[in-house]
Short mmCIF file of C-alpha atoms and ligand atoms in Angstrom, two decimals:
data_model
loop_
_atom_site.label_atom_id
_atom_site.label_comp_id
_atom_site.label_asym_id
_atom_site.label_seq_id
_atom_site.Cartn_x
_atom_site.Cartn_y
_atom_site.Cartn_z
CA MET A 22 7.06 -17.97 4.80
CA GLY A 23 8.11 -18.19 8.46
CA LEU A 24 6.60 -14.87 9.17
CA LEU A 25 3.29 -15.80 7.56
CA LEU A 26 3.11 -19.01 9.53
CA ASP A 27 3.90 -17.06 12.73
CA ALA A 28 1.04 -14.61 12.02
CA TRP A 29 -1.36 -17.51 11.32
CA LEU A 30 -0.43 -19.23 14.55
CA THR A 31 -0.89 -15.97 16.46
CA VAL A 32 -4.43 -15.69 15.08
CA LEU A 33 -5.32 -19.34 15.72
CA THR A 34 -3.88 -19.28 19.24
CA ALA A 35 -5.64 -16.01 20.14
CA LEU A 36 -9.01 -17.33 18.98
CA TRP A 37 -8.45 -20.64 20.64
CA LEU A 38 -7.62 -19.03 24.01
CA MET A 39 -10.82 -16.96 23.80
CA LEU A 40 -13.09 -19.98 23.32
CA PRO A 41 -14.44 -20.02 26.89
CA ALA A 42 -15.73 -16.44 26.37
CA TYR A 43 -16.98 -17.10 22.80
CA LEU A 44 -18.82 -20.25 23.77
CA ALA A 45 -20.29 -18.64 26.92
CA ASN A 46 -21.58 -15.77 24.83
CA MET A 47 -23.15 -17.99 22.20
CA LEU A 48 -24.75 -20.63 24.43
CA PRO A 49 -27.44 -18.47 26.18
CA VAL A 50 -29.23 -18.17 22.78
CA LEU A 51 -29.72 -21.90 23.04
CA VAL A 52 -29.96 -22.51 26.81
CA GLY A 53 -31.03 -19.15 28.13
CA GLY A 54 -34.54 -17.88 28.88
CA GLY A 55 -36.70 -18.04 31.97
CA ALA A 56 -36.41 -15.72 34.99
CA PRO A 57 -34.66 -12.43 34.21
CA ILE A 58 -31.73 -11.45 36.46
CA ASP A 59 -33.29 -8.09 37.28
CA GLY A 60 -36.55 -9.84 38.39
CA GLY A 61 -38.54 -7.64 35.99
CA ARG A 62 -37.62 -4.50 37.98
CA ASN A 63 -37.15 -1.05 36.57
CA TRP A 64 -34.39 1.45 37.27
CA LYS A 65 -35.03 5.02 38.43
CA ASP A 66 -35.34 6.09 34.75
CA GLY A 67 -38.42 3.90 34.32
CA GLN A 68 -36.54 1.50 31.95
CA ARG A 69 -35.73 -2.01 32.87
CA MET A 70 -32.52 -2.56 34.90
CA LEU A 71 -31.19 -5.22 32.47
CA GLY A 72 -34.22 -6.52 30.47
CA ASP A 73 -35.71 -9.87 29.64
CA GLY A 74 -32.60 -10.77 27.54
CA LYS A 75 -30.48 -11.26 30.61
CA THR A 76 -31.59 -14.45 32.46
CA TRP A 77 -30.29 -16.48 35.32
CA ARG A 78 -30.18 -19.63 33.19
CA GLY A 79 -27.97 -17.87 30.65
CA LEU A 80 -25.70 -16.50 33.30
CA LEU A 81 -25.26 -19.68 35.31
CA LEU A 82 -25.71 -22.56 32.92
CA ALA A 83 -23.82 -21.18 29.88
CA PRO A 84 -20.41 -20.86 31.67
CA VAL A 85 -20.60 -24.40 32.98
CA LEU A 86 -21.43 -25.77 29.51
CA ALA A 87 -18.75 -23.63 28.00
CA VAL A 88 -16.11 -25.19 30.31
CA LEU A 89 -17.32 -28.68 29.51
CA LEU A 90 -17.09 -27.93 25.75
CA VAL A 91 -13.64 -26.40 26.17
CA GLY A 92 -12.58 -29.51 28.09
CA VAL A 93 -13.63 -31.67 25.13
CA LEU A 94 -11.93 -29.42 22.60
CA ARG A 95 -8.76 -29.21 24.79
CA TRP A 96 -8.67 -32.97 24.90
CA THR A 97 -8.81 -33.23 21.08
CA THR A 98 -5.57 -31.24 20.92
CA THR A 99 -3.85 -34.12 22.65
CA PHE A 100 -4.53 -36.31 19.57
CA PRO A 101 -1.13 -36.66 17.90
CA ALA A 102 -2.53 -35.70 14.53
CA TRP A 103 -4.24 -32.52 15.76
CA GLY A 104 -1.76 -31.51 18.37
CA ARG A 105 0.89 -30.63 15.88
CA TYR A 106 -0.15 -27.00 15.97
CA GLY A 107 0.94 -26.97 19.58
CA PHE A 108 -2.13 -25.05 20.79
CA SER A 109 -1.60 -23.39 24.14
CA ASP A 110 -3.54 -24.66 27.09
CA TYR A 111 -6.06 -22.72 29.13
CA GLY A 112 -3.61 -22.60 32.02
CA PRO A 113 -1.66 -25.18 34.02
CA SER A 114 -3.64 -28.29 34.99
CA PRO A 115 -5.85 -28.50 36.98
CA TRP A 116 -6.26 -24.71 37.14
CA TRP A 117 -7.41 -24.38 33.52
CA VAL A 118 -10.89 -25.42 34.80
CA LEU A 119 -11.09 -22.44 37.09
CA LEU A 120 -9.45 -20.09 34.56
CA ALA A 121 -11.76 -21.14 31.72
CA TYR A 122 -14.79 -20.80 34.08
CA ALA A 123 -13.57 -17.32 35.10
CA MET A 124 -13.35 -16.24 31.46
CA ALA A 125 -16.78 -17.77 30.59
CA LEU A 126 -18.52 -16.16 33.64
CA GLY A 127 -16.73 -12.85 33.02
CA ALA A 128 -18.01 -12.86 29.44
CA LEU A 129 -21.63 -13.01 30.62
CA VAL A 130 -21.07 -10.49 33.44
CA GLY A 131 -19.66 -8.14 30.85
CA ASP A 132 -22.64 -8.76 28.62
CA ALA A 133 -25.08 -8.07 31.46
CA LEU A 134 -23.21 -4.86 32.37
CA GLU A 135 -23.46 -3.81 28.76
CA SER A 136 -27.20 -4.34 28.88
CA PHE A 137 -27.43 -2.19 31.94
CA PHE A 138 -25.81 0.70 30.06
CA LYS A 139 -27.83 -0.01 26.94
CA ARG A 140 -31.05 0.41 28.98
CA ARG A 141 -29.64 3.57 30.63
CA THR A 142 -29.02 5.06 27.19
CA GLY A 143 -32.58 4.33 26.14
CA ARG A 144 -31.86 1.23 23.95
CA VAL A 145 -34.46 -1.44 24.20
CA ARG A 146 -33.74 -5.16 24.36
CA GLY A 147 -32.16 -6.42 21.19
CA GLU A 148 -31.28 -2.97 19.91
CA ARG A 149 -27.93 -2.75 18.34
CA TRP A 150 -25.00 -0.89 20.03
CA VAL A 151 -21.76 -1.04 18.01
CA PRO A 152 -19.06 -1.79 19.14
CA PHE A 153 -20.19 -2.64 22.66
CA ASP A 154 -22.39 -5.65 21.63
CA GLN A 155 -19.25 -7.07 19.93
CA LEU A 156 -16.74 -6.51 22.65
CA ASP A 157 -18.60 -6.63 26.02
CA PHE A 158 -17.96 -10.37 26.52
CA VAL A 159 -14.33 -10.01 25.43
CA ALA A 160 -13.66 -7.25 28.02
CA GLY A 161 -15.49 -9.07 30.79
CA GLY A 162 -13.85 -12.44 30.00
CA LEU A 163 -10.33 -10.96 29.89
CA LEU A 164 -10.83 -9.01 33.05
CA PHE A 165 -12.10 -12.01 35.03
CA VAL A 166 -9.40 -14.33 33.82
CA ALA A 167 -6.79 -11.62 34.56
CA LEU A 168 -8.02 -11.29 38.12
CA VAL A 169 -8.11 -15.06 38.73
CA SER A 170 -4.72 -15.58 37.11
CA THR A 171 -3.20 -12.91 39.37
CA VAL A 172 -4.66 -14.43 42.48
CA LEU A 173 -3.43 -17.91 41.50
CA ALA A 174 0.09 -16.52 40.82
CA LEU A 175 0.14 -14.51 44.05
CA VAL A 176 -0.82 -17.49 46.29
CA GLY A 177 1.74 -19.66 44.42
CA ALA A 178 -0.83 -22.07 43.00
CA THR A 179 0.64 -21.40 39.53
CA ALA A 180 4.34 -20.67 38.82
CA SER A 181 3.58 -17.62 36.70
CA ASN A 182 0.61 -15.44 35.80
CA TYR A 183 -1.38 -17.27 33.14
CA PHE A 184 -2.99 -14.15 31.79
CA LEU A 185 0.34 -12.39 31.25
CA ASP A 186 1.81 -15.50 29.63
CA ALA A 187 -1.10 -16.23 27.36
CA PHE A 188 -2.49 -12.82 26.33
CA THR A 189 0.50 -11.15 24.69
CA TRP A 190 -0.06 -7.88 22.92
CA PRO A 191 -0.10 -9.34 19.39
CA ARG A 192 -2.83 -11.88 20.53
CA LEU A 193 -4.84 -9.17 22.23
CA LEU A 194 -4.70 -7.07 19.05
CA VAL A 195 -6.00 -10.07 17.02
CA ILE A 196 -8.80 -10.65 19.55
CA VAL A 197 -9.97 -7.01 19.50
CA LEU A 198 -9.84 -6.80 15.69
CA LEU A 199 -11.29 -10.25 14.79
CA THR A 200 -13.94 -10.75 17.43
CA PRO A 201 -16.35 -8.16 15.98
CA ALA A 202 -16.12 -9.78 12.53
CA LEU A 203 -16.70 -13.29 14.06
CA HIS A 204 -19.56 -11.94 16.11
CA LEU A 205 -21.21 -10.58 12.98
CA VAL A 206 -20.94 -13.90 11.12
CA VAL A 207 -22.11 -16.02 14.04
CA ASN A 208 -25.14 -13.80 14.75
CA LEU A 209 -26.08 -13.75 11.08
CA ILE A 210 -26.05 -17.56 11.07
CA GLY A 211 -28.01 -17.57 14.33
CA TYR A 212 -30.63 -15.28 12.78
CA LYS A 213 -30.86 -17.36 9.54
CA ILE A 214 -31.45 -20.56 11.39
CA GLY A 215 -34.04 -18.96 13.58
CA ALA A 216 -32.12 -19.12 16.84
CA LYS A 217 -31.91 -15.30 17.16
CA ASP A 218 -34.66 -12.66 16.60
CA VAL A 219 -32.26 -10.05 15.23
CA PRO A 220 -29.15 -10.49 13.04
CA TRP A 221 -26.78 -8.87 15.66
N1 CTP B 69 -29.43 -14.63 27.13
C1 CTP B 69 -29.92 -15.10 28.33
N2 CTP B 69 -29.22 -14.81 29.52
C2 CTP B 69 -28.14 -13.99 29.50
C3 CTP B 69 -27.63 -13.54 28.23
C4 CTP B 69 -28.30 -13.88 27.09
O1 CTP B 69 -30.91 -15.83 28.36
N3 CTP B 69 -27.49 -13.77 30.67
C5 CTP B 69 -30.15 -14.98 25.87
C6 CTP B 69 -31.40 -14.14 25.65
O2 CTP B 69 -32.38 -14.93 25.05
C7 CTP B 69 -30.92 -13.09 24.65
C8 CTP B 69 -29.93 -13.89 23.78
O3 CTP B 69 -29.34 -14.81 24.77
O4 CTP B 69 -31.95 -12.53 23.90
C9 CTP B 69 -28.91 -13.01 23.10
O5 CTP B 69 -28.13 -12.24 23.96
P1 CTP B 69 -27.83 -10.69 23.68
O6 CTP B 69 -27.73 -10.52 22.16
O7 CTP B 69 -26.78 -10.22 24.55
O8 CTP B 69 -29.24 -10.06 24.22
P2 CTP B 69 -30.27 -9.15 23.61
O9 CTP B 69 -31.63 -9.85 23.54
O10 CTP B 69 -29.79 -8.46 22.34
O11 CTP B 69 -30.50 -7.99 24.75
P3 CTP B 69 -29.67 -6.75 25.11
O12 CTP B 69 -30.21 -5.62 24.33
O13 CTP B 69 -29.88 -6.57 26.54
O14 CTP B 69 -28.21 -6.98 24.79
MG1 MG B 70 -24.87 -7.87 24.70
#
């Protein structure tokens, strides 16, 4: 019983801590569009650098909205009735704002980088590329938050390294294993409701 509860809390906490990246990755479907980051330019191979699916609005607006949403969700865990799970925070206050933003921005930078390699391997916009479509934003988000956490700890702004404290090996394992499944479900819903053109 104790073990089962521990495992469940590990799963919940891991997913909770990834919310800035998850939200940032989902929001561009709703708020993206407009001018593409690559300005419509092609690479040497004659293919687009990134493609029309990577826009400035998605890159710049989604992370800000993700942090705002995370702020609201974070606040709900201070309600006595909900807070009983003892959800971890996104870093010591007020630095969680910067750390959540780093994770959200990193998610979209990772996603854009993935598109760059998708185009280089001849895949057109929207074409599927398992498992990179499912994990690009996880890798980018974790990398950015690790970098910012390390800088904050080095300059003494935070007492310890948030990334090392929060992203333990069991949690990282949960993230890598469960994110692709969640990605599949969310995109299928996005497709069914007409927000996405393809179900992945
Ligand atoms: N999007 C955006 N700006 C970004 C990232 C995403 O506007 N920086 C929007 C685009 O409308 C995109 C949608 O979110 O079509 C879904 O993102 P994703 O699945 O990553 O893009 P794809 O269209 O599949 O393109 P790619 O093949 O380059 O991944
Ligand atoms: Mg992608």
